[in-house]
Each structure stands twice: as structure tokens, then as C-alpha cells.
Amino acid sequence: MRTTQWVMALLWLISGPAAAQVVTQLPRADKVVALTFDGCEAPGQPAWLDRGIVDVLTQQSLPYTIFATGLFAQRNKDELARLAASPLVEIENHSMTHPQHMERLSKDAVEKQVADADAVIEAVTGHRPTFFRFPAGNYDAASLAEVEATGHRVIHWRVPSGDPGKGVTAEHLAQWVLLNAKPGDILIFHINGRAPETAAALPAIIAGLKAKGFRFIRLDQGL
Ligand SMILES: [Zn+2]
């Protein structure tokens, strides 16, 4: 083997082949977090954009990302179109119909979930999604590779806020998030009306994170 081949082989050993990977934290050591909000809607479960959350984020001029299903984007198209006009707001792909277990779908069905949602979101917002989040966070190696092959990076989280949980209060939600937030975290909440305390908790979460020295960035700024 020639020297250059040895070097190439060594580099491959060090870096490995490009492996499918779910992003659960931004690769940054400084005190930044990304706010993300899931707009989930499955067939027969109409869901509307939580205006209380939007109002808090808009008043404070904070950047954030909505992971919308295609169904949610269709139902809330006027408001999402308005939000998407702001450079602070990204609207990304959370599948077309929110199947709870995409790892049980065929390759064709996975690709269709991604492509259909892309088409709806692009029609509504004028922006083609580049990020994807699996419904309910469920995936396996095959479904992950299939989604990545569509050109999307898969973005999850390290610690969930648990904001759709039963009996969650705004106070406890804020305490939980402030206790757990670390530099580079991707914070996950819900903006589809299924997390009724999130809007009330956000001012304390934002103020608390700022007091700890955190800044807020968009996902694409952190990756
Ligand atoms: Zn969801």
C-alpha cells in the first residue's frame, strides 16, 4: 500500500463512514439553546396553532422552530404563512400524518410521509424543510437512514419538557426546564393545543434561561 493509501485508511478509521445520526444537542459549548415546538396532527385529530405561545415568542423577538405535520400545516396555513415570513421562525417537517411508529412503515411509506409534508409546508411557507423530527420520537436504523436519504437531518432532543403530560402546571414545567437545560440543548414543546400550560410557562423559562446566561438561536444557526 502506498503512503497516501495508508493515510486515507487511517483517516477512515478515525472518522468512520458517514453514519446516520439523530441530533439531540447542538454541537456547541457556549450557552445557547434552540426552542422547538411540535405541531402534531394525525388524521381525525384536528389541532390548531397555540396563539398564546406565538404571542410570547413574538413579543420577545425570539427565534424558534416549529416541526409541523403536513396535516397541521394545511389546517393552520394562514398563520404559518404569516409566521414563516419572519426570519426568526423556521417551519420544518414532522411527517405528513404523524404515524406513531414510522419504523414499522415500508421504505416507500417513510419517503412518502417526508415528501408529502415537504410539499405542503413548502406550498404554505415558501421554504422547503431541511430538518425532520420523527412522530413520538420513534425510529430505528432503517427508518433513520431512509429519512436521511431524503436530504433531511433528524432533530430530536436530549431531555423532553414533558409539556403535554397530564397534570403539568406552568410552574413545574418552568422548574423542570430550568433545572435540566444545558449548553446546546434543543428544547421541545408542543404548539398544537395539547400542552395548555406551555404559553404560561414560557415567560419564566425564557427569563430563567437568560438569567443563567443563555442565548436563543435557530436550529440552523447551531448546526
Ligand atoms: Zn408530534
PDB file of C-alpha atoms and ligand atoms in Angstrom:
ATOM      1  CA  MET A   1       0.000   0.000   0.000  1.00  0.00           C
ATOM      2  CA  ARG A   2       1.321   3.443  -0.874  1.00  0.00           C
ATOM      3  CA  THR A   3       1.691   6.087   1.790  1.00  0.00           C
ATOM      4  CA  THR A   4      -1.335   8.046   0.566  1.00  0.00           C
ATOM      5  CA  GLN A   5      -3.462   4.899   0.787  1.00  0.00           C
ATOM      6  CA  TRP A   6      -2.280   4.332   4.339  1.00  0.00           C
ATOM      7  CA  VAL A   7      -3.192   7.891   5.215  1.00  0.00           C
ATOM      8  CA  MET A   8      -6.654   7.506   3.666  1.00  0.00           C
ATOM      9  CA  ALA A   9      -7.209   4.238   5.514  1.00  0.00           C
ATOM     10  CA  LEU A  10      -6.110   5.803   8.769  1.00  0.00           C
ATOM     11  CA  LEU A  11      -8.422   8.790   8.252  1.00  0.00           C
ATOM     12  CA  TRP A  12     -11.297   6.436   7.557  1.00  0.00           C
ATOM     13  CA  LEU A  13     -10.537   4.539  10.767  1.00  0.00           C
ATOM     14  CA  ILE A  14     -10.505   7.747  12.771  1.00  0.00           C
ATOM     15  CA  SER A  15     -13.607   9.367  11.295  1.00  0.00           C
ATOM     16  CA  GLY A  16     -15.541   6.286  10.204  1.00  0.00           C
ATOM     17  CA  PRO A  17     -18.040   6.184   7.381  1.00  0.00           C
ATOM     18  CA  ALA A  18     -20.812   8.799   7.368  1.00  0.00           C
ATOM     19  CA  ALA A  19     -23.281   7.236   9.801  1.00  0.00           C
ATOM     20  CA  ALA A  20     -26.926   8.070  10.219  1.00  0.00           C
ATOM     21  CA  GLN A  21     -27.339  10.146  13.323  1.00  0.00           C
ATOM     22  CA  VAL A  22     -30.144  11.809  15.258  1.00  0.00           C
ATOM     23  CA  VAL A  23     -29.174  15.248  16.503  1.00  0.00           C
ATOM     24  CA  THR A  24     -30.115  15.574  20.168  1.00  0.00           C
ATOM     25  CA  GLN A  25     -27.902  18.541  21.026  1.00  0.00           C
ATOM     26  CA  LEU A  26     -26.311  21.382  19.105  1.00  0.00           C
ATOM     27  CA  PRO A  27     -22.560  20.805  18.856  1.00  0.00           C
ATOM     28  CA  ARG A  28     -21.737  23.930  20.807  1.00  0.00           C
ATOM     29  CA  ALA A  29     -20.202  24.507  24.204  1.00  0.00           C
ATOM     30  CA  ASP A  30     -21.430  28.093  24.641  1.00  0.00           C
ATOM     31  CA  LYS A  31     -24.660  28.870  26.434  1.00  0.00           C
ATOM     32  CA  VAL A  32     -27.169  28.617  23.637  1.00  0.00           C
ATOM     33  CA  VAL A  33     -30.462  26.752  23.355  1.00  0.00           C
ATOM     34  CA  ALA A  34     -32.875  26.232  20.466  1.00  0.00           C
ATOM     35  CA  LEU A  35     -36.598  26.442  21.136  1.00  0.00           C
ATOM     36  CA  THR A  36     -38.594  23.896  19.143  1.00  0.00           C
ATOM     37  CA  PHE A  37     -42.346  23.335  19.094  1.00  0.00           C
ATOM     38  CA  ASP A  38     -44.139  20.347  17.626  1.00  0.00           C
ATOM     39  CA  GLY A  39     -47.272  20.974  15.602  1.00  0.00           C
ATOM     40  CA  CYS A  40     -48.610  17.432  15.625  1.00  0.00           C
ATOM     41  CA  GLU A  41     -51.821  16.485  13.881  1.00  0.00           C
ATOM     42  CA  ALA A  42     -52.937  12.976  12.992  1.00  0.00           C
ATOM     43  CA  PRO A  43     -55.977  12.045  10.887  1.00  0.00           C
ATOM     44  CA  GLY A  44     -59.214  12.688  12.769  1.00  0.00           C
ATOM     45  CA  GLN A  45     -57.431  14.756  15.448  1.00  0.00           C
ATOM     46  CA  PRO A  46     -57.656  18.364  14.294  1.00  0.00           C
ATOM     47  CA  ALA A  47     -55.152  20.631  16.010  1.00  0.00           C
ATOM     48  CA  TRP A  48     -54.795  24.382  15.983  1.00  0.00           C
ATOM     49  CA  LEU A  49     -51.768  26.598  16.450  1.00  0.00           C
ATOM     50  CA  ASP A  50     -51.397  27.750  20.084  1.00  0.00           C
ATOM     51  CA  ARG A  51     -51.582  31.544  19.750  1.00  0.00           C
ATOM     52  CA  GLY A  52     -50.556  32.095  23.352  1.00  0.00           C
ATOM     53  CA  ILE A  53     -47.150  30.568  22.620  1.00  0.00           C
ATOM     54  CA  VAL A  54     -46.746  32.550  19.418  1.00  0.00           C
ATOM     55  CA  ASP A  55     -47.586  35.785  21.247  1.00  0.00           C
ATOM     56  CA  VAL A  56     -44.886  35.269  23.893  1.00  0.00           C
ATOM     57  CA  LEU A  57     -42.213  34.427  21.312  1.00  0.00           C
ATOM     58  CA  THR A  58     -43.214  37.296  19.033  1.00  0.00           C
ATOM     59  CA  GLN A  59     -43.265  39.851  21.855  1.00  0.00           C
ATOM     60  CA  GLN A  60     -39.777  38.805  22.898  1.00  0.00           C
ATOM     61  CA  SER A  61     -38.459  38.553  19.301  1.00  0.00           C
ATOM     62  CA  LEU A  62     -37.059  35.078  19.930  1.00  0.00           C
ATOM     63  CA  PRO A  63     -36.045  32.636  17.196  1.00  0.00           C
ATOM     64  CA  TYR A  64     -37.785  29.270  17.164  1.00  0.00           C
ATOM     65  CA  THR A  65     -38.627  26.242  15.069  1.00  0.00           C
ATOM     66  CA  ILE A  66     -41.996  24.576  14.516  1.00  0.00           C
ATOM     67  CA  PHE A  67     -41.994  20.921  13.484  1.00  0.00           C
ATOM     68  CA  ALA A  68     -45.349  20.684  11.700  1.00  0.00           C
ATOM     69  CA  THR A  69     -47.080  17.700  10.211  1.00  0.00           C
ATOM     70  CA  GLY A  70     -48.471  18.255   6.744  1.00  0.00           C
ATOM     71  CA  LEU A  71     -51.981  17.996   8.191  1.00  0.00           C
ATOM     72  CA  PHE A  72     -51.196  20.678  10.782  1.00  0.00           C
ATOM     73  CA  ALA A  73     -49.669  22.937   8.129  1.00  0.00           C
ATOM     74  CA  GLN A  74     -52.771  22.602   5.948  1.00  0.00           C
ATOM     75  CA  ARG A  75     -55.141  23.364   8.821  1.00  0.00           C
ATOM     76  CA  ASN A  76     -53.139  26.355  10.064  1.00  0.00           C
ATOM     77  CA  LYS A  77     -51.835  27.551   6.731  1.00  0.00           C
ATOM     78  CA  ASP A  78     -52.662  31.251   7.014  1.00  0.00           C
ATOM     79  CA  GLU A  79     -50.963  31.655  10.382  1.00  0.00           C
ATOM     80  CA  LEU A  80     -47.968  29.520   9.446  1.00  0.00           C
ATOM     81  CA  ALA A  81     -47.519  31.506   6.239  1.00  0.00           C
ATOM     82  CA  ARG A  82     -47.507  34.702   8.284  1.00  0.00           C
ATOM     83  CA  LEU A  83     -45.017  33.304  10.811  1.00  0.00           C
ATOM     84  CA  ALA A  84     -42.739  31.913   8.107  1.00  0.00           C
ATOM     85  CA  ALA A  85     -42.319  35.405   6.684  1.00  0.00           C
ATOM     86  CA  SER A  86     -40.262  36.249   9.795  1.00  0.00           C
ATOM     87  CA  PRO A  87     -36.550  35.399   9.727  1.00  0.00           C
ATOM     88  CA  LEU A  88     -36.945  34.284  13.339  1.00  0.00           C
ATOM     89  CA  VAL A  89     -39.231  31.370  12.520  1.00  0.00           C
ATOM     90  CA  GLU A  90     -38.380  28.066  10.824  1.00  0.00           C
ATOM     91  CA  ILE A  91     -41.094  25.587   9.889  1.00  0.00           C
ATOM     92  CA  GLU A  92     -39.797  22.066   9.479  1.00  0.00           C
ATOM     93  CA  ASN A  93     -41.055  18.544   8.756  1.00  0.00           C
ATOM     94  CA  HIS A  94     -42.777  16.336  11.355  1.00  0.00           C
ATOM     95  CA  SER A  95     -44.221  13.829   8.782  1.00  0.00           C
ATOM     96  CA  MET A  96     -47.489  14.133   6.874  1.00  0.00           C
ATOM     97  CA  THR A  97     -49.917  12.298   9.182  1.00  0.00           C
ATOM     98  CA  HIS A  98     -47.952  11.680  12.418  1.00  0.00           C
ATOM     99  CA  PRO A  99     -47.739   7.863  12.381  1.00  0.00           C
ATOM    100  CA  GLN A 100     -46.641   6.908  15.907  1.00  0.00           C
ATOM    101  CA  HIS A 101     -44.221   4.240  14.656  1.00  0.00           C
ATOM    102  CA  MET A 102     -42.559   5.164  11.395  1.00  0.00           C
ATOM    103  CA  GLU A 103     -40.067   2.364  11.993  1.00  0.00           C
ATOM    104  CA  ARG A 104     -42.914  -0.061  11.184  1.00  0.00           C
ATOM    105  CA  LEU A 105     -43.563   1.535   7.776  1.00  0.00           C
ATOM    106  CA  SER A 106     -42.140   0.410   4.455  1.00  0.00           C
ATOM    107  CA  LYS A 107     -39.350   2.418   2.859  1.00  0.00           C
ATOM    108  CA  ASP A 108     -41.823   3.820   0.323  1.00  0.00           C
ATOM    109  CA  ALA A 109     -44.234   4.848   3.065  1.00  0.00           C
ATOM    110  CA  VAL A 110     -41.479   6.588   5.039  1.00  0.00           C
ATOM    111  CA  GLU A 111     -40.382   8.501   1.938  1.00  0.00           C
ATOM    112  CA  LYS A 112     -43.991   9.450   1.194  1.00  0.00           C
ATOM    113  CA  GLN A 113     -44.506  10.778   4.735  1.00  0.00           C
ATOM    114  CA  VAL A 114     -41.487  13.038   4.310  1.00  0.00           C
ATOM    115  CA  ALA A 115     -42.177  14.102   0.716  1.00  0.00           C
ATOM    116  CA  ASP A 116     -45.881  14.864   1.242  1.00  0.00           C
ATOM    117  CA  ALA A 117     -45.153  17.036   4.290  1.00  0.00           C
ATOM    118  CA  ASP A 118     -42.325  18.804   2.437  1.00  0.00           C
ATOM    119  CA  ALA A 119     -44.702  19.634  -0.398  1.00  0.00           C
ATOM    120  CA  VAL A 120     -47.424  21.017   1.893  1.00  0.00           C
ATOM    121  CA  ILE A 121     -45.005  23.013   4.047  1.00  0.00           C
ATOM    122  CA  GLU A 122     -43.236  24.454   1.020  1.00  0.00           C
ATOM    123  CA  ALA A 123     -46.577  25.443  -0.504  1.00  0.00           C
ATOM    124  CA  VAL A 124     -47.629  27.146   2.749  1.00  0.00           C
ATOM    125  CA  THR A 125     -44.348  28.799   3.762  1.00  0.00           C
ATOM    126  CA  GLY A 126     -42.288  29.086   0.583  1.00  0.00           C
ATOM    127  CA  HIS A 127     -39.487  27.209   2.339  1.00  0.00           C
ATOM    128  CA  ARG A 128     -38.606  23.563   1.758  1.00  0.00           C
ATOM    129  CA  PRO A 129     -37.847  21.846   5.067  1.00  0.00           C
ATOM    130  CA  THR A 130     -34.333  20.568   5.712  1.00  0.00           C
ATOM    131  CA  PHE A 131     -34.967  19.153   9.195  1.00  0.00           C
ATOM    132  CA  PHE A 132     -37.205  16.279  10.248  1.00  0.00           C
ATOM    133  CA  ARG A 133     -38.484  15.031  13.603  1.00  0.00           C
ATOM    134  CA  PHE A 134     -39.986  11.545  13.990  1.00  0.00           C
ATOM    135  CA  PRO A 135     -43.517  11.458  15.439  1.00  0.00           C
ATOM    136  CA  ALA A 136     -43.331  10.411  19.101  1.00  0.00           C
ATOM    137  CA  GLY A 137     -39.555  10.195  18.631  1.00  0.00           C
ATOM    138  CA  ASN A 138     -39.840   6.587  17.406  1.00  0.00           C
ATOM    139  CA  TYR A 139     -37.409   5.310  14.766  1.00  0.00           C
ATOM    140  CA  ASP A 140     -34.917   2.556  14.017  1.00  0.00           C
ATOM    141  CA  ALA A 141     -31.707   2.430  11.977  1.00  0.00           C
ATOM    142  CA  ALA A 142     -33.553   1.697   8.734  1.00  0.00           C
ATOM    143  CA  SER A 143     -36.159   4.458   9.032  1.00  0.00           C
ATOM    144  CA  LEU A 144     -33.460   6.914  10.116  1.00  0.00           C
ATOM    145  CA  ALA A 145     -31.349   6.070   7.070  1.00  0.00           C
ATOM    146  CA  GLU A 146     -34.413   6.370   4.834  1.00  0.00           C
ATOM    147  CA  VAL A 147     -35.225   9.849   6.143  1.00  0.00           C
ATOM    148  CA  GLU A 148     -31.613  10.999   5.878  1.00  0.00           C
ATOM    149  CA  ALA A 149     -31.531   9.760   2.278  1.00  0.00           C
ATOM    150  CA  THR A 150     -34.284  12.299   1.540  1.00  0.00           C
ATOM    151  CA  GLY A 151     -31.820  15.053   2.481  1.00  0.00           C
ATOM    152  CA  HIS A 152     -33.182  15.918   5.920  1.00  0.00           C
ATOM    153  CA  ARG A 153     -31.277  15.970   9.192  1.00  0.00           C
ATOM    154  CA  VAL A 154     -33.194  14.365  12.024  1.00  0.00           C
ATOM    155  CA  ILE A 155     -33.531  16.651  15.038  1.00  0.00           C
ATOM    156  CA  HIS A 156     -34.719  15.338  18.388  1.00  0.00           C
ATOM    157  CA  TRP A 157     -33.862  16.442  21.939  1.00  0.00           C
ATOM    158  CA  ARG A 158     -31.853  15.381  24.995  1.00  0.00           C
ATOM    159  CA  VAL A 159     -34.442  15.896  27.742  1.00  0.00           C
ATOM    160  CA  PRO A 160     -38.130  16.372  26.863  1.00  0.00           C
ATOM    161  CA  SER A 161     -40.047  19.152  28.583  1.00  0.00           C
ATOM    162  CA  GLY A 162     -42.996  16.788  29.019  1.00  0.00           C
ATOM    163  CA  ASP A 163     -45.369  19.673  28.353  1.00  0.00           C
ATOM    164  CA  PRO A 164     -48.297  17.560  27.064  1.00  0.00           C
ATOM    165  CA  GLY A 165     -48.287  15.492  30.264  1.00  0.00           C
ATOM    166  CA  LYS A 166     -51.403  15.210  32.403  1.00  0.00           C
ATOM    167  CA  GLY A 167     -51.462  17.491  35.418  1.00  0.00           C
ATOM    168  CA  VAL A 168     -48.417  19.526  34.342  1.00  0.00           C
ATOM    169  CA  THR A 169     -48.510  23.041  35.783  1.00  0.00           C
ATOM    170  CA  ALA A 170     -46.771  26.077  34.315  1.00  0.00           C
ATOM    171  CA  GLU A 171     -44.679  26.384  37.461  1.00  0.00           C
ATOM    172  CA  HIS A 172     -43.440  22.796  37.359  1.00  0.00           C
ATOM    173  CA  LEU A 173     -42.815  22.939  33.629  1.00  0.00           C
ATOM    174  CA  ALA A 174     -40.629  26.010  34.074  1.00  0.00           C
ATOM    175  CA  GLN A 175     -38.779  24.470  37.017  1.00  0.00           C
ATOM    176  CA  TRP A 176     -38.128  21.251  35.086  1.00  0.00           C
ATOM    177  CA  VAL A 177     -36.772  23.007  32.013  1.00  0.00           C
ATOM    178  CA  LEU A 178     -34.575  25.382  34.030  1.00  0.00           C
ATOM    179  CA  LEU A 179     -33.210  22.519  36.108  1.00  0.00           C
ATOM    180  CA  ASN A 180     -32.258  20.446  33.051  1.00  0.00           C
ATOM    181  CA  ALA A 181     -31.176  22.935  30.383  1.00  0.00           C
ATOM    182  CA  LYS A 182     -27.552  22.592  29.289  1.00  0.00           C
ATOM    183  CA  PRO A 183     -25.498  24.465  26.662  1.00  0.00           C
ATOM    184  CA  GLY A 184     -26.518  23.357  23.174  1.00  0.00           C
ATOM    185  CA  ASP A 185     -29.852  21.905  24.219  1.00  0.00           C
ATOM    186  CA  ILE A 186     -32.751  21.588  21.824  1.00  0.00           C
ATOM    187  CA  LEU A 187     -35.821  22.277  23.946  1.00  0.00           C
ATOM    188  CA  ILE A 188     -39.020  20.566  22.827  1.00  0.00           C
ATOM    189  CA  PHE A 189     -42.558  21.813  23.497  1.00  0.00           C
ATOM    190  CA  HIS A 190     -45.920  21.433  21.759  1.00  0.00           C
ATOM    191  CA  ILE A 191     -47.751  24.183  19.882  1.00  0.00           C
ATOM    192  CA  ASN A 192     -50.825  22.199  18.816  1.00  0.00           C
ATOM    193  CA  GLY A 193     -53.128  22.924  21.752  1.00  0.00           C
ATOM    194  CA  ARG A 194     -52.237  19.701  23.581  1.00  0.00           C
ATOM    195  CA  ALA A 195     -49.921  21.415  26.062  1.00  0.00           C
ATOM    196  CA  PRO A 196     -52.162  24.003  27.726  1.00  0.00           C
ATOM    197  CA  GLU A 197     -49.585  25.255  30.247  1.00  0.00           C
ATOM    198  CA  THR A 198     -46.712  25.944  27.874  1.00  0.00           C
ATOM    199  CA  ALA A 199     -47.668  29.514  26.976  1.00  0.00           C
ATOM    200  CA  ALA A 200     -47.995  30.348  30.686  1.00  0.00           C
ATOM    201  CA  ALA A 201     -44.644  28.711  31.489  1.00  0.00           C
ATOM    202  CA  LEU A 202     -42.633  30.294  28.673  1.00  0.00           C
ATOM    203  CA  PRO A 203     -42.050  33.747  30.208  1.00  0.00           C
ATOM    204  CA  ALA A 204     -40.475  32.158  33.309  1.00  0.00           C
ATOM    205  CA  ILE A 205     -38.478  29.704  31.181  1.00  0.00           C
ATOM    206  CA  ILE A 206     -37.136  32.470  28.951  1.00  0.00           C
ATOM    207  CA  ALA A 207     -36.349  34.805  31.857  1.00  0.00           C
ATOM    208  CA  GLY A 208     -34.723  31.986  33.812  1.00  0.00           C
ATOM    209  CA  LEU A 209     -32.538  30.897  30.907  1.00  0.00           C
ATOM    210  CA  LYS A 210     -31.486  34.484  30.218  1.00  0.00           C
ATOM    211  CA  ALA A 211     -30.610  34.915  33.910  1.00  0.00           C
ATOM    212  CA  LYS A 212     -28.349  31.852  33.608  1.00  0.00           C
ATOM    213  CA  GLY A 213     -26.613  33.466  30.631  1.00  0.00           C
ATOM    214  CA  PHE A 214     -28.271  31.502  27.822  1.00  0.00           C
ATOM    215  CA  ARG A 215     -28.967  32.935  24.382  1.00  0.00           C
ATOM    216  CA  PHE A 216     -31.559  31.631  21.932  1.00  0.00           C
ATOM    217  CA  ILE A 217     -30.616  30.575  18.408  1.00  0.00           C
ATOM    218  CA  ARG A 218     -32.325  28.947  15.449  1.00  0.00           C
ATOM    219  CA  LEU A 219     -31.511  25.306  14.813  1.00  0.00           C
ATOM    220  CA  ASP A 220     -29.765  26.060  11.533  1.00  0.00           C
ATOM    221  CA  GLN A 221     -27.516  28.569  13.307  1.00  0.00           C
ATOM    222  CA  GLY A 222     -26.404  25.920  15.745  1.00  0.00           C
ATOM    223  CA  LEU A 223     -25.686  23.053  13.387  1.00  0.00           C
TER     224      LEU A 223
HETATM  225 ZN    ZN B   1     -45.598  15.063  17.263  1.00  0.00          ZN
END
